[in-house]
PDB file of C-alpha atoms in Angstrom:
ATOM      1  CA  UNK A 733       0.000   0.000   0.000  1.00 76.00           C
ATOM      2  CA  UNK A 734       1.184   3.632  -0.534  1.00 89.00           C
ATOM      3  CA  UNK A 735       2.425   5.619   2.041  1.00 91.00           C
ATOM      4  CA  UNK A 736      -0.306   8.945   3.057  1.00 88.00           C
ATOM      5  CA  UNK A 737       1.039  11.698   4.906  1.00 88.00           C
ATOM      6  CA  UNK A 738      -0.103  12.578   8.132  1.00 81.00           C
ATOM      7  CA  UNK A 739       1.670  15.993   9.215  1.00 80.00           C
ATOM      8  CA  UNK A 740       3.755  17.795   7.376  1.00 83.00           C
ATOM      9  CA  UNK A 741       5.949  21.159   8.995  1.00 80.00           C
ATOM     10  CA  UNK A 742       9.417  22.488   9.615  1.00 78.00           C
ATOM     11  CA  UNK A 743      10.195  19.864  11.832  1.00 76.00           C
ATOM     12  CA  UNK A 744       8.702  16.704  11.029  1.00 82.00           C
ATOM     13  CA  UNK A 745       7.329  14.797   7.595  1.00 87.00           C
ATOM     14  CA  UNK A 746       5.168  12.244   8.843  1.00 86.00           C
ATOM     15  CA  UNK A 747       3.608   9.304   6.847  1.00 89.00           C
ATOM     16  CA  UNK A 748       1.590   5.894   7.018  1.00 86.00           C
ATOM     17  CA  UNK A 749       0.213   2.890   5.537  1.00 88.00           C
ATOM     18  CA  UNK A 750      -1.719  -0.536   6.831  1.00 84.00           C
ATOM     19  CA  UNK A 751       0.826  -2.877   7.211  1.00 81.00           C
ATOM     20  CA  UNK A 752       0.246  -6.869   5.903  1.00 82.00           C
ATOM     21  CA  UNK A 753      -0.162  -7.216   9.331  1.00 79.00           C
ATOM     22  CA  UNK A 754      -3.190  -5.452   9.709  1.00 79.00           C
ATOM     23  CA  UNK A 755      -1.311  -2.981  12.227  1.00 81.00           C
ATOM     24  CA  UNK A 756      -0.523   0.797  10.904  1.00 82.00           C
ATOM     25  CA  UNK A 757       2.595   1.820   9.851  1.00 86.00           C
ATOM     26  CA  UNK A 758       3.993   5.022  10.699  1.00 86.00           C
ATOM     27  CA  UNK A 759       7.096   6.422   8.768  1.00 90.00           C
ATOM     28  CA  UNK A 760       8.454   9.989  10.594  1.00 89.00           C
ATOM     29  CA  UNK A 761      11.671  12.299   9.217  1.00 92.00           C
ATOM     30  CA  UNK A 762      12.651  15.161  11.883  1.00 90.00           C
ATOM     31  CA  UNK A 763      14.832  17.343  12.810  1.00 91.00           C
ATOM     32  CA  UNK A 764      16.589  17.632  16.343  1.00 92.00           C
ATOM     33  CA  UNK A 765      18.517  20.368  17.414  1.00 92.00           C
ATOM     34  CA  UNK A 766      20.782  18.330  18.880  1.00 94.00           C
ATOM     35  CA  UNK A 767      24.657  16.433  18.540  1.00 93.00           C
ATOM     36  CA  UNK A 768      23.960  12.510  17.356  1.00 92.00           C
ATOM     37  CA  UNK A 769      25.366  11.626  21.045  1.00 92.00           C
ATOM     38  CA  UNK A 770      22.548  13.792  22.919  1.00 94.00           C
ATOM     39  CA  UNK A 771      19.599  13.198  20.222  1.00 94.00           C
ATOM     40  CA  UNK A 772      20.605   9.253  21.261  1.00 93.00           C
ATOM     41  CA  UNK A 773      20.058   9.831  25.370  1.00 93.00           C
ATOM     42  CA  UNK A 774      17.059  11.718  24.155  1.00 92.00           C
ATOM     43  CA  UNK A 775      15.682   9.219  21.942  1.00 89.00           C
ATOM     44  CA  UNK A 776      16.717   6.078  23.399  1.00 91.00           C
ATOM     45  CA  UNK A 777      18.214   6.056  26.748  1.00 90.00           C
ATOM     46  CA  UNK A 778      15.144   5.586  29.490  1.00 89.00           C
ATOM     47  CA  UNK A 779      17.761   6.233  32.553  1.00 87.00           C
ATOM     48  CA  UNK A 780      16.525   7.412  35.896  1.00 87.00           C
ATOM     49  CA  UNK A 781      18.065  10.328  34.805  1.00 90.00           C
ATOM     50  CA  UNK A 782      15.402  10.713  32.196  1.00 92.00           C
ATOM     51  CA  UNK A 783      12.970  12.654  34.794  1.00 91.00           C
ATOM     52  CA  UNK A 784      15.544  15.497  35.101  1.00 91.00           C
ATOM     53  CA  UNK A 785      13.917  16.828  31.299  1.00 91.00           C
ATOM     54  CA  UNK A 786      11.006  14.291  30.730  1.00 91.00           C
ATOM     55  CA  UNK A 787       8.115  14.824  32.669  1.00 88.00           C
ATOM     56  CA  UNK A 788       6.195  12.066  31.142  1.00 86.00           C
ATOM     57  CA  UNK A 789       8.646   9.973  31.776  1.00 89.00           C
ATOM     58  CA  UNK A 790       7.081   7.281  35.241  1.00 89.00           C
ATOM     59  CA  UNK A 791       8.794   6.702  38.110  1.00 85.00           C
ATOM     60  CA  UNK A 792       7.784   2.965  37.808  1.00 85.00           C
ATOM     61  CA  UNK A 793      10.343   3.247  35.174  1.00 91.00           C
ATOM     62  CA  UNK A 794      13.001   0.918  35.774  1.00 92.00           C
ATOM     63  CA  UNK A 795      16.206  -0.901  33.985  1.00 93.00           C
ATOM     64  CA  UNK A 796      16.183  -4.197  34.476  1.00 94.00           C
ATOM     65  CA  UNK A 797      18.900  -5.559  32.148  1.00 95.00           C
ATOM     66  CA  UNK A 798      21.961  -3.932  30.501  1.00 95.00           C
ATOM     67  CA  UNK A 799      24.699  -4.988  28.197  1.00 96.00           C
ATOM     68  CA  UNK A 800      27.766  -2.950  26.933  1.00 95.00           C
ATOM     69  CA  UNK A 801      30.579  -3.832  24.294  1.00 94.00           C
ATOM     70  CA  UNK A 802      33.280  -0.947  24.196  1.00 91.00           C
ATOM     71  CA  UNK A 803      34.473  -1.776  21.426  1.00 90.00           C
ATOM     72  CA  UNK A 804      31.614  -1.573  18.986  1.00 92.00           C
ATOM     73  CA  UNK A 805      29.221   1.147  21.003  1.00 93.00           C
ATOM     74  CA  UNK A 806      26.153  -1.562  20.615  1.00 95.00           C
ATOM     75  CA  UNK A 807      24.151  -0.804  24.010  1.00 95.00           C
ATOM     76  CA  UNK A 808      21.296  -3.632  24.462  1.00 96.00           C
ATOM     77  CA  UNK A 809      18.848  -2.390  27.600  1.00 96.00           C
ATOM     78  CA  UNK A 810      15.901  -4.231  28.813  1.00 97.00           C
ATOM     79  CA  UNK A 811      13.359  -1.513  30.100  1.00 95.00           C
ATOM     80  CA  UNK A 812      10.471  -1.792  32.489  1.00 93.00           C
ATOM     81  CA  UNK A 813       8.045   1.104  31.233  1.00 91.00           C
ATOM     82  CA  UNK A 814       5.969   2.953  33.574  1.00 87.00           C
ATOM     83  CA  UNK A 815       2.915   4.453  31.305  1.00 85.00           C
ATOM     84  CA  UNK A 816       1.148   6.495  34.406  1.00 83.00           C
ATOM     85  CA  UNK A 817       2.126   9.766  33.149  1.00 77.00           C
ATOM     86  CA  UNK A 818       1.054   9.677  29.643  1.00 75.00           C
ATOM     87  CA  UNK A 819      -2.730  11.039  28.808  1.00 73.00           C
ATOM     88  CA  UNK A 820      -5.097   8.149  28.961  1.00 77.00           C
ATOM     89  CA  UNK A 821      -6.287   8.938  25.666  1.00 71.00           C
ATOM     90  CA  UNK A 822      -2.574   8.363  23.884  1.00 71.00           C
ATOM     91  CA  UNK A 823      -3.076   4.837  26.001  1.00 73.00           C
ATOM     92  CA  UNK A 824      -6.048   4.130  24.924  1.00 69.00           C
ATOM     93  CA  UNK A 825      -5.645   4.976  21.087  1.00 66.00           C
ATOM     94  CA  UNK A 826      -2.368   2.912  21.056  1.00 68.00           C
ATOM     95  CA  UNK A 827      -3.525  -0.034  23.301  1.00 71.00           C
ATOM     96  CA  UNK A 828      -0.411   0.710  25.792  1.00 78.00           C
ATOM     97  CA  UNK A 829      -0.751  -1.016  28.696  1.00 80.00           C
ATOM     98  CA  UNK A 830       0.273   0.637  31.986  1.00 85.00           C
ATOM     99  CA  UNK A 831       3.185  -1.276  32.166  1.00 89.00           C
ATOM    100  CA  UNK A 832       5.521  -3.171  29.633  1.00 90.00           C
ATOM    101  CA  UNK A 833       9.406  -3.792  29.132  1.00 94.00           C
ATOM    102  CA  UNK A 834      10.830  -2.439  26.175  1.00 94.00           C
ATOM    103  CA  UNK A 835      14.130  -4.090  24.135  1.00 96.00           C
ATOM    104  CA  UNK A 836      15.984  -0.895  23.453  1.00 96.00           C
ATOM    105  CA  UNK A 837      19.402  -1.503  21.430  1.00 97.00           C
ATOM    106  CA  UNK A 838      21.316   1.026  19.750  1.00 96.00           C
ATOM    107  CA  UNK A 839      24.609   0.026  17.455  1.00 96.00           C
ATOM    108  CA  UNK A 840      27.013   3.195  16.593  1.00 96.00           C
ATOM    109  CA  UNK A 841      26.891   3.345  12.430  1.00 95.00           C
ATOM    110  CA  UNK A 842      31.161   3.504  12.571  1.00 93.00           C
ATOM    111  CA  UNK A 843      33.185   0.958  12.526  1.00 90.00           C
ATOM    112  CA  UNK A 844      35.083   2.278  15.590  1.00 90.00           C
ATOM    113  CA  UNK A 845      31.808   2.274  17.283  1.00 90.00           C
ATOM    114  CA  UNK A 846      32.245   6.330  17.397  1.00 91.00           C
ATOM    115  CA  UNK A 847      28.363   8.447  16.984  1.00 90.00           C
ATOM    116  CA  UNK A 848      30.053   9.953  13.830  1.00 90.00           C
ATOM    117  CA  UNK A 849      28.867   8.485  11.376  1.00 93.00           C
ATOM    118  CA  UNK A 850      25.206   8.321  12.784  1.00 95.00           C
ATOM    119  CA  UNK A 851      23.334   5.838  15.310  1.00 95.00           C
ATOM    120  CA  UNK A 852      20.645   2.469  14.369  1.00 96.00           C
ATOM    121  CA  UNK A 853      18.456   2.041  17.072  1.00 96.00           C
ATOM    122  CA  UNK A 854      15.926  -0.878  17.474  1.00 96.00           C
ATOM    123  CA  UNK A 855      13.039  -0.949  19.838  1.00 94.00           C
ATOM    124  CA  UNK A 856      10.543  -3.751  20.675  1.00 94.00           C
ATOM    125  CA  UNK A 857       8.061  -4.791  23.858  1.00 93.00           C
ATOM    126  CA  UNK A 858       9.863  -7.709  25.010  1.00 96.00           C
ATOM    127  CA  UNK A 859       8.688 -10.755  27.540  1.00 95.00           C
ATOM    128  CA  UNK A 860      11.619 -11.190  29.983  1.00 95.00           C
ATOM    129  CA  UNK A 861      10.355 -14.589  31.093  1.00 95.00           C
ATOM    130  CA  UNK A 862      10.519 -16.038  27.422  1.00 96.00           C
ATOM    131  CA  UNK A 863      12.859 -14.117  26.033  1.00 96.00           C
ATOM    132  CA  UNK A 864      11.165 -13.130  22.602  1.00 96.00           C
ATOM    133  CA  UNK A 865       9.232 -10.183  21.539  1.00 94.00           C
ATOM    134  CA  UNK A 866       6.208  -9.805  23.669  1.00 93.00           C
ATOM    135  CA  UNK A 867       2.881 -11.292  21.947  1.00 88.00           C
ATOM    136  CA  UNK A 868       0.150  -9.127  24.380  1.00 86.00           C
ATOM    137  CA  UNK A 869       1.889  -5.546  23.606  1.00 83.00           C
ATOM    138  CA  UNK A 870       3.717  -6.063  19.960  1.00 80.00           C
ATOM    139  CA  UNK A 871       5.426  -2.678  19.385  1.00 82.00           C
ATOM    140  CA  UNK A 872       7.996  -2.520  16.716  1.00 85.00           C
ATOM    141  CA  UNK A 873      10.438   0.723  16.636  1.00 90.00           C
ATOM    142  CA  UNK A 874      13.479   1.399  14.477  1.00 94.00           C
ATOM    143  CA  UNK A 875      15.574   4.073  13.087  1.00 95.00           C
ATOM    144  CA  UNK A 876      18.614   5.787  12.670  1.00 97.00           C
ATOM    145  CA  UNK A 877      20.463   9.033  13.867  1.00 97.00           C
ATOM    146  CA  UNK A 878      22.641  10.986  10.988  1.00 96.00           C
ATOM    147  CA  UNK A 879      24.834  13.342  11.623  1.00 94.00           C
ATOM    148  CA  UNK A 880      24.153  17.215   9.537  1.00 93.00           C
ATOM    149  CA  UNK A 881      27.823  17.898   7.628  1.00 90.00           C
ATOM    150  CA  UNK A 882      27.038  21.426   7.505  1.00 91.00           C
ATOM    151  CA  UNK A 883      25.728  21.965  11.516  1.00 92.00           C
ATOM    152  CA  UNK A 884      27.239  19.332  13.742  1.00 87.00           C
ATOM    153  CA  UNK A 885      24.888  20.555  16.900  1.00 90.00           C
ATOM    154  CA  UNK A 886      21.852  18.918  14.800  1.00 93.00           C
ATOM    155  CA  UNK A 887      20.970  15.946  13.701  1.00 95.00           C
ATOM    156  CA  UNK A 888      18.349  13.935  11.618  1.00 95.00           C
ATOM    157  CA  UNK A 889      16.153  11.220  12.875  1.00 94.00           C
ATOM    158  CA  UNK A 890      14.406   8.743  10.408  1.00 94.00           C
ATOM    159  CA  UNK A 891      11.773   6.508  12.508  1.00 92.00           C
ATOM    160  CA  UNK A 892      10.058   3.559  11.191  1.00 91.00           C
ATOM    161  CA  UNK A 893       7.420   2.060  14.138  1.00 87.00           C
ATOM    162  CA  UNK A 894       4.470  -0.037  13.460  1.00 83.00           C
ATOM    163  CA  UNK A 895       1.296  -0.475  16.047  1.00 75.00           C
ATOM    164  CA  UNK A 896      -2.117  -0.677  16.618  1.00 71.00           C
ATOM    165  CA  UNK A 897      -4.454   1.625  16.692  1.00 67.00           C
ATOM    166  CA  UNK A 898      -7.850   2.350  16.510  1.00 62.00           C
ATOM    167  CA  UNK A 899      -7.758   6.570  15.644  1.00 64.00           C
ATOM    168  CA  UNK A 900      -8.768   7.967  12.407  1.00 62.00           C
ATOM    169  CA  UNK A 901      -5.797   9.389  10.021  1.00 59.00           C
ATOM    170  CA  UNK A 902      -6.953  13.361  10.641  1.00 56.00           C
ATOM    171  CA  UNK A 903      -6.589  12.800  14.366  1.00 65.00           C
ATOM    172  CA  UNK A 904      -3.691  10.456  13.867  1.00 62.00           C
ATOM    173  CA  UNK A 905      -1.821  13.396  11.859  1.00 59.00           C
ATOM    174  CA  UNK A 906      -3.125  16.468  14.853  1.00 62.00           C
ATOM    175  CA  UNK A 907      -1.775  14.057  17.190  1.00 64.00           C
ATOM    176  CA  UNK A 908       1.577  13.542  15.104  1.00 61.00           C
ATOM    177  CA  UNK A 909       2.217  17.197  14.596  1.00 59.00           C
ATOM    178  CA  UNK A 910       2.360  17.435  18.611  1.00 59.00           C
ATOM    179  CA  UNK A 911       3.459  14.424  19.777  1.00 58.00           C
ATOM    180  CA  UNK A 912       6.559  13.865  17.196  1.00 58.00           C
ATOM    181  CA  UNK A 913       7.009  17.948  16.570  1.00 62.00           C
ATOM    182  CA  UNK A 914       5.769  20.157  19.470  1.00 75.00           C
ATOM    183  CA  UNK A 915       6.484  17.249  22.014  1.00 79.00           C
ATOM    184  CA  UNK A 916      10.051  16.697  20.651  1.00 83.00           C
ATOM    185  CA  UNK A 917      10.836  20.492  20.570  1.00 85.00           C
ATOM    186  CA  UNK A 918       9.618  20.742  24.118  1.00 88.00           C
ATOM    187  CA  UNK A 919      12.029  17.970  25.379  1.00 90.00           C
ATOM    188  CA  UNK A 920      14.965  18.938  23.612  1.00 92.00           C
ATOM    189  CA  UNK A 921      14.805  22.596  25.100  1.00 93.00           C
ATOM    190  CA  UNK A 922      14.473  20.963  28.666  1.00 94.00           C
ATOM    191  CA  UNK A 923      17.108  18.551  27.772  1.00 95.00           C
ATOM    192  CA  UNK A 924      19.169  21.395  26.959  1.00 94.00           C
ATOM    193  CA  UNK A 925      18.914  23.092  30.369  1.00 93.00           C
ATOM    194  CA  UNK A 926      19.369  19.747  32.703  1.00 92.00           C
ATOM    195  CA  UNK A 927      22.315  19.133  30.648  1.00 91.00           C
ATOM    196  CA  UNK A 928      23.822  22.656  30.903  1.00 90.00           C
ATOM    197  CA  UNK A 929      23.976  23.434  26.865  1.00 85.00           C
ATOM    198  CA  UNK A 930      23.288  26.448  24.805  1.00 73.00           C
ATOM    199  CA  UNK A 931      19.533  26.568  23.706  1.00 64.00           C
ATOM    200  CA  UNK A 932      19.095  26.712  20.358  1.00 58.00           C
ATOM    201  CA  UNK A 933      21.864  28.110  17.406  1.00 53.00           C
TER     202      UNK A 933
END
């Protein structure tokens, strides 16, 4: 199926389609005024230190699992996700539960396992106990982080998530423009002042 878009503005181009699977698609370009190693805490790391600048972000929140290799960057967490804080609505229209755990892994794009070249990233509701995606709560999440060669303090982010949901496309877009554009803008300026760096260019 072709790909409709759903918002469109300075920040964000976002689009969707019905998968095979019967779930929808969702296909999101943005820009974040941010370095590839900050857009990647932003985007991916769900750290207690996460409700310094997110205030969505639960308190039930908690890492369960995490593995490191040095020498190639790739970071493989297992998150328990609190989902008290976001609008019951979003919850509802996405079928989140109020709690999950989350596969998060992220692999550096450079051989050297250096953020230079740009970040992967890899999402998916996972069941600890089986140790396969979750069947009750399948999200699916991927993307990658790419550096700007003309303005190293930004970056670009192309996401590629599929879910279910049971919200028309016009409502699906209004919530898109905020959620993945004024949402995103408002963390990254509250990112900016936990972390002590200049706001804005």
């Amino acid at each position: 199926l072709a790909w409709k878009v759903l918002a469109s503005t300075q920040e964000l181009h976002c689009e969707t389609r019905k998968a095979a699977s019967g779930k929808t698609e969702f296909r999101t370009t943005m820009t974040l005024d941010l370095p590839i190693a900050d857009a990647a805490v932003l985007m991916t790391d769900f750290s207690a230190e996460r409700a310094k600048w997110d205030e969505s972000f639960s308190a039930n929140s908690e890492c369960l699992r995490l593995d490191e290799d040095p020498k190639t960057g790739r970071v493989d967490r297992y998150q328990r996700m609190g989902t008290d804080k976001i609008p019951s609505l979003v919850r509802w229209s996405m079928s989140i539960p109020k709690e999950y755990t989350m596969r998060i892994v992220t692999q550096p794009l450079a051989e050297d396992g250096s953020m230079n070249e740009g970040l992967v990233y890899c999402c998916v509701a996972w069941d600890m106990d089986k140790n396969c995606a979750d069947k009750s709560f399948e999200i699916l999440k991927s993307g990658t982080l790419k550096p700007i060669p003309d303005d190293p303090r930004s970056c670009v982010c192309m996401d590629l998530s599929e879910r279910d949901t049971m919200i028309p496309a016009w409502v699906l877009g209004k919530m898109m423009a905020w959620g993945a554009g004024t949402r995103i803008h408002t963390l990254i300026k509250r990112y900016q002042r936990a972390k002590g760096l200049s706001l804005g260019h």
